[in-house]
Amino acid sequence: MTGTVLEVDGLSVDIRTPHGTVRAVDKVSFSARRGRTLALLGESGCGKSMTAQAIVSLLDPTAEVAGGRVVLDGTDLVAADEQTRRAMAGPELAIVFQDALTALNPVYTVGTQLAEPFRIHRGLSRKQARREAVDLMARVGIPEPETRVDTYPHQFSGGMRQRLLIAIAVALSPSVLLADEPTTALDVTVQAQIMHLLRELRTERDMSVVLITHDLALVAEQADEVVVMYAGNVVESGPVREVFDRPRHPYTKGLLDSVPVHAARGDDLKSIGGAPPDLHSIPSGCVYQDRCPLARDLCRTCRPEPAEVAPGRTAACHFSAEVK
Amino acid sequence: MTHTADTGTVDPAGPAGEPLLQVRDLTKTFPIRSGGRTRRLRALGGISFDLRRGETLGLVGESGCGKSTLARTLLMLERPDSGTVRFDGVDPFTLRGARLLQWRRRVQMVFQDPFASLNARMTAGDIVSEPWRTHKDLFRSAKERSARVRQLLGLVGLRAGDENRYPQEFSGGQRQRIGIARALALDPDVIVCDEPVSALDLSVQAQVLNLLNDLQRQLGVSYLFISHDLSVVRHVADRVMVMYLGGIVEQGGTEAVFGRALHPYSAALMSAAPSLDSDGRSEQIILKGELPSPLSPLSGCRFRTRCWKATDECAAASPELTPDPDDDGHTAACFHPMGEGAEPVPAGRGAR
């Protein structure tokens, strides 16, 4: 595909637990393009954050990549050695986390933390790096950057901390920016400010943004493509408009139906019965069978692979044609 | 609904049209000591509203606007500095002893976090029946109590056998059902729901919202429904209040407020919330700056520092809640309410 900078191909992640090894991410594939936003959408525990952590090689020690490739500008990060990965972290690939207070170091000034990428990757002097840090703070909309550069993270509000994290992430103009629930902890008016900033930076630096979120409305507004995950598997993918207008997987359909819409105020919402499966007891066959209104014998025995249902769209369902 | 608790002062059915809860000019400040001096944080700056029987009143606003302080005051967990609360004609803050205990049954709460709000060392049955340890006079025998526990669990969609299980054996949605059963145990008139579904996944959130809706239809209970999720509030609420920096800036029927916000802050809040059908909507209003500190109250309008319509008038005087000429029940505290049609707004949507 043209403009593809990040290609994730059959990525699997295993977690070792006291009760045995479980597969948290199962053969996930997608590709992200320059200047576009791709959303990884799913509910808690679906494996979306773990996919992001695997891409940036920040998996918890109990988890490991069990297979697949993560190709960034021609380099497979899974096969690459530590040194190569480190050299690419920052100039090529960066991540913004949800919780800005724990992601920032409380004992260093924000200036020191913003200057770090320039010191490490560009070898700038303290003074030069500090100047870059001030410019960067101004760029992400922090008032009075010259004085605030010497203050500590706890002296900033939630929205301002998220701006700082974004500043650190985009410092070296990466090709791909992963944003893991970047606005979940923020109020909506602040969320709007942050998403506005991310969009500007994406266009300005021709980055690819991978937005990891559980918020369907945010996906509808911000993303070009969406990858829907359930129990570690990609169940549907494609252009956001098409997927949301006409979902081809019963889970996507169920999620969309669960969103309150004002047209039906006071009426019962359609909800998905039950709960996602425990990773220790993922059923053989389709991962969604226990909650699916279309499930039948084939679904219990044979797991559907993602198949093309329209140009640029996939769905992992034996009966995707029946999803209405 | 029938009350096991009767204050003995007022007919439980209440006079027709009389609101169940009347709140007038409620203020609350907290002392903040720093550097040897004490300043006062103004959490509530003159709140007035009514809650009617069987209705759902939505309360929206961002962190720090005073939503939770208001909820805590209604539960009598905080005492207001000034202002009055009348619940079914009685000011609960004047009650003492047994009368106060009886009053407390009538307002209950459902908490946000179903993981932190249930004691992990108590079974579901113990949690639901715990309120009766304080309110001892409700049941004569253990047999009656356990029958009622099973009935309550059934009411919220859990199985009778679940009473012997511990919270950690349940999913997030089921835990929230336990929290709701506990709130119902004293047969309240009002349940304050503080972000009851924001910790839940979307598919489970819908189940819990449906349950709250069913319970209201069956029991006639009123909800004060606090949420930062505007689509949820729009779905469940009959009327809505919008709070900003300790004050109500707008209130009215849900469709009136969401369909035609009068206060610039409400308009900005609603335009900022992402929505699934974003194609046909108007320009997004991106507010500049951040919430001013509640430690140093502003003169005039509380929103003027971030408002693109602010004039000298807004600094000179505080706007009162004023009814919309077309709709009596829709009020906004603004000198320059949002008009019809297109208006210049700050920073529109960026291009995709």
Tab-separated table of C-alpha atoms in Angstrom, chain B residues 27 33 42 49 52 172 177 212 269 307:
chain	number	residue	atom	x	y	z
B	27	THR	CA	-22.859	27.445	49.039
B	33	ARG	CA	-4.056	26.182	54.557
B	42	ARG	CA	-15.273	27.932	46.823
B	49	PHE	CA	-32.547	23.405	41.577
B	52	ARG	CA	-39.042	15.860	40.983
B	172	GLY	CA	-17.207	-5.099	36.586
B	177	ARG	CA	-25.248	-4.391	39.968
B	212	LEU	CA	-31.253	1.745	35.992
B	269	LEU	CA	-18.764	21.380	26.117
B	307	CYS	CA	-15.470	33.007	26.848
